[in-house]
Short mmCIF file of C-alpha atoms in Angstrom, two decimals:
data_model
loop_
_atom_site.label_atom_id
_atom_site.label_comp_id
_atom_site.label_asym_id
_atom_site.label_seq_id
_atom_site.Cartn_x
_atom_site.Cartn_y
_atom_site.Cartn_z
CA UNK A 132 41.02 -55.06 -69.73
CA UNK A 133 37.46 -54.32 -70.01
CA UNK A 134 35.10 -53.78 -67.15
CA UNK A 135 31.91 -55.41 -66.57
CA UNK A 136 30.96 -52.15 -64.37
CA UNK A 137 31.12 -49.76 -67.79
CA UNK A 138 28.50 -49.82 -69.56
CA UNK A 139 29.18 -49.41 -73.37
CA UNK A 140 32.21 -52.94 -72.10
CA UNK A 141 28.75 -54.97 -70.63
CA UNK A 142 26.91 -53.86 -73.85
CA UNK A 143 29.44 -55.71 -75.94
CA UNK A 144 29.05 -58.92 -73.70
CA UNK A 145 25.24 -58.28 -73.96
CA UNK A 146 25.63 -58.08 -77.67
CA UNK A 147 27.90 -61.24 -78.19
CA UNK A 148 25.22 -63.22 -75.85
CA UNK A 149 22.74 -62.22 -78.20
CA UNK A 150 24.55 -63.53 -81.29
CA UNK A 151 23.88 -67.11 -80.29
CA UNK A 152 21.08 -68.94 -81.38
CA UNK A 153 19.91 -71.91 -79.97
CA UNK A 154 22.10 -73.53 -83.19
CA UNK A 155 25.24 -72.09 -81.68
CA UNK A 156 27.55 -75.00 -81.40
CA UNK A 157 30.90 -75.20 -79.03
CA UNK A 158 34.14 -74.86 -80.80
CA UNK A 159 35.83 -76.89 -77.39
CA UNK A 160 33.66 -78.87 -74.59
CA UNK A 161 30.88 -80.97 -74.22
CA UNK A 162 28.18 -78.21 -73.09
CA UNK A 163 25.11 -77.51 -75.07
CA UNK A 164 24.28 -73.46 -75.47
CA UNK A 165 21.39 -73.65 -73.53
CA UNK A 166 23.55 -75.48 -70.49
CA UNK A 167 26.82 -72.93 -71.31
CA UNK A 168 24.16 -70.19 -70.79
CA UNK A 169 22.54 -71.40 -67.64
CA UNK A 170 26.18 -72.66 -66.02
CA UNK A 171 26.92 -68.90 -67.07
CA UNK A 172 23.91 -67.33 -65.49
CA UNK A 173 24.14 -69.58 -62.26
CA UNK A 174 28.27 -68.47 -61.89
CA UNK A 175 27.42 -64.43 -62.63
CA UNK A 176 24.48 -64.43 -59.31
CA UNK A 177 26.81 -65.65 -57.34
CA UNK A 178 27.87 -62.07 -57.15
CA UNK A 179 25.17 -61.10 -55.81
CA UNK A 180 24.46 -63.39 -53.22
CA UNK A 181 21.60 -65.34 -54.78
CA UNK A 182 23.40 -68.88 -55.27
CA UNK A 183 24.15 -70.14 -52.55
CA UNK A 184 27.67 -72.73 -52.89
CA UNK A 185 28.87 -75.60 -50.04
CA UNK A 186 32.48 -75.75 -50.61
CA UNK A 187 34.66 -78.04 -48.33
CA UNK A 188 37.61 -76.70 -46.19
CA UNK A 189 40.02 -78.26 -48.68
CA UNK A 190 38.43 -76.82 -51.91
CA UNK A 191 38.43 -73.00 -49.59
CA UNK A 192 42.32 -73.79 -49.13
CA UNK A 193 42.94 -74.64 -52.82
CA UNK A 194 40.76 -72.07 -54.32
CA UNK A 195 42.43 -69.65 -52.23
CA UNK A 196 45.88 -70.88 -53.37
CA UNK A 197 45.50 -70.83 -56.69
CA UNK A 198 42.78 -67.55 -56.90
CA UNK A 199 45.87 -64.90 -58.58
CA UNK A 200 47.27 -67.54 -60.84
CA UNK A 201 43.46 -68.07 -62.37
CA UNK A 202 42.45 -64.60 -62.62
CA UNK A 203 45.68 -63.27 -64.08
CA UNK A 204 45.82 -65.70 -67.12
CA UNK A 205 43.61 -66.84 -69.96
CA UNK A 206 41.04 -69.51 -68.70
CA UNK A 207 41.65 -72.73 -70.12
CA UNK A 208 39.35 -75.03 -72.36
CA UNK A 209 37.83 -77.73 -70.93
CA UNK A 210 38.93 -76.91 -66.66
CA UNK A 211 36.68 -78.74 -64.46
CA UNK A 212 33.82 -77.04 -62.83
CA UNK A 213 31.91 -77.20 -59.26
CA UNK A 214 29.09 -79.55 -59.71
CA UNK A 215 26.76 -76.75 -59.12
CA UNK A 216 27.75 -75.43 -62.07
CA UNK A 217 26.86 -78.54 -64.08
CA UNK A 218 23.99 -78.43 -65.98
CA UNK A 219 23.06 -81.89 -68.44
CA UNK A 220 19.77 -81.53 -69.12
CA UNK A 221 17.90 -79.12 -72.12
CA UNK A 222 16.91 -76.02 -70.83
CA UNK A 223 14.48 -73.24 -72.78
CA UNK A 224 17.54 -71.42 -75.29
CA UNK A 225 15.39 -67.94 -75.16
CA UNK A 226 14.42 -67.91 -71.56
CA UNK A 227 18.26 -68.99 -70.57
CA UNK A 228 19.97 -66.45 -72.61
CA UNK A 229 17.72 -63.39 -71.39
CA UNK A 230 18.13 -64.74 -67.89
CA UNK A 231 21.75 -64.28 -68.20
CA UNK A 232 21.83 -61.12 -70.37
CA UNK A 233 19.00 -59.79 -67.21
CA UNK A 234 21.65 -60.20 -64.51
CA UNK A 235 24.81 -60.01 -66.59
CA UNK A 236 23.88 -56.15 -67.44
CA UNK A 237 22.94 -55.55 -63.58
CA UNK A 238 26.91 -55.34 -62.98
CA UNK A 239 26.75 -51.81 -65.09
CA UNK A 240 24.82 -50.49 -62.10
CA UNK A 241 28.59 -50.45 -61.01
CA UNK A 242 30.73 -52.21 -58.39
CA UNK A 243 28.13 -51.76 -55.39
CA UNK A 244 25.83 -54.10 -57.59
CA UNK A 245 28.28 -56.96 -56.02
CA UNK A 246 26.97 -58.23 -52.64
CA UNK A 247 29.09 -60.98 -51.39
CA UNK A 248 32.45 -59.97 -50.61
CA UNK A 249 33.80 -63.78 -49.32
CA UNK A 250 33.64 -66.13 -52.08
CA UNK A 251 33.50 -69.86 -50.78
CA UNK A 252 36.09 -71.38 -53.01
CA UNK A 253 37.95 -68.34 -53.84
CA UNK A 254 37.89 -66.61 -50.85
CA UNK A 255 38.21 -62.58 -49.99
CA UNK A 256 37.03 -60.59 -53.24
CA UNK A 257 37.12 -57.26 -54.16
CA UNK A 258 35.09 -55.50 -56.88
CA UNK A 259 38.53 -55.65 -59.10
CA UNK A 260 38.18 -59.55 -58.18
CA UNK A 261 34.94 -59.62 -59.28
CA UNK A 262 35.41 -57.66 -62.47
CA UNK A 263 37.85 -60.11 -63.48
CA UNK A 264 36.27 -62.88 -62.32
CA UNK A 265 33.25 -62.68 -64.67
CA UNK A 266 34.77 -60.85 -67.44
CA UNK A 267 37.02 -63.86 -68.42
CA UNK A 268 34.73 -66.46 -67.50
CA UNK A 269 31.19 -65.47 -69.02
CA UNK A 270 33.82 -64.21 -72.28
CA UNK A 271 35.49 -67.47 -72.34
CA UNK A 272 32.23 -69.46 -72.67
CA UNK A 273 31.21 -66.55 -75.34
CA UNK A 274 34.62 -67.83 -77.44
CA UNK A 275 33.83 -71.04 -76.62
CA UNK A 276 30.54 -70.81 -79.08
CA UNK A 277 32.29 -68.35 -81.40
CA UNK A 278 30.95 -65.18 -80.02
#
């Protein structure tokens, strides 16, 4: 799999991010490409301890359940999302996608670019968790526009 610690693997995210346009339409889903790119964005900080998430004692149990099952198989369209991860409104296209190319590309400063080692809902992660974690999810929303 590819790593979003090497950098010529997070150049080819950073260069499918900057094939959309603020055209780009979803092949699956009901987000917008200016809400798939700040839902993206808010997920990928959450690395490095800059969004903050409230998860309940039953979500921590679940997401800690079901945490090797999700990151060792294909994300699937349409899976439902923490509501801090919702965003319905329009949001500036240019300003959202370099936001999220801006911190996507800080995971090539390599695995000590992660900060926060407890996930709430998915509980202990490594830097392998982490790798996975945001490969498949910012690349699913990627194929998810055709990108």
């Amino acid at each position: 799999m590819s790593s979003i610690y090497n950098k010529t693997d997070n150049d080819v995210i950073i260069s499918r991010i900057n094939k959309l346009t603020f055209e780009s339409k979803a092949v699956w889903g009901k987000m917008t490409v200016d809400q798939m790119l700040k839902h993206t964005n808010k997920a990928v900080i959450v690395a490095f301890g800059e969004n903050e998430i409230k998860v309940n004692f039953l979500m921590k149990f679940l997401g800690k359940m079901i945490k090797n099952k999700i990151f060792n198989s294909e994300f699937k369209k349409n899976s439902p999302t923490a509501k801090e991860f919702i965003f319905t409104d329009k949001y500036d296209f240019e300003s959202s996608r370099n936001e999220l190319i801006k911190n996507f590309s800080r995971f090539a400063e390599g695995e000590n670019s992660i900060k926060l080692t407890n996930h709430p809902f998915w509980g202990k992660m490594s830097s392998e968790d982490w790798d996975k974690l945001m490969w498949k999810h910012v690349d699913h929303h990627l194929r998810q526009f055709g990108v």
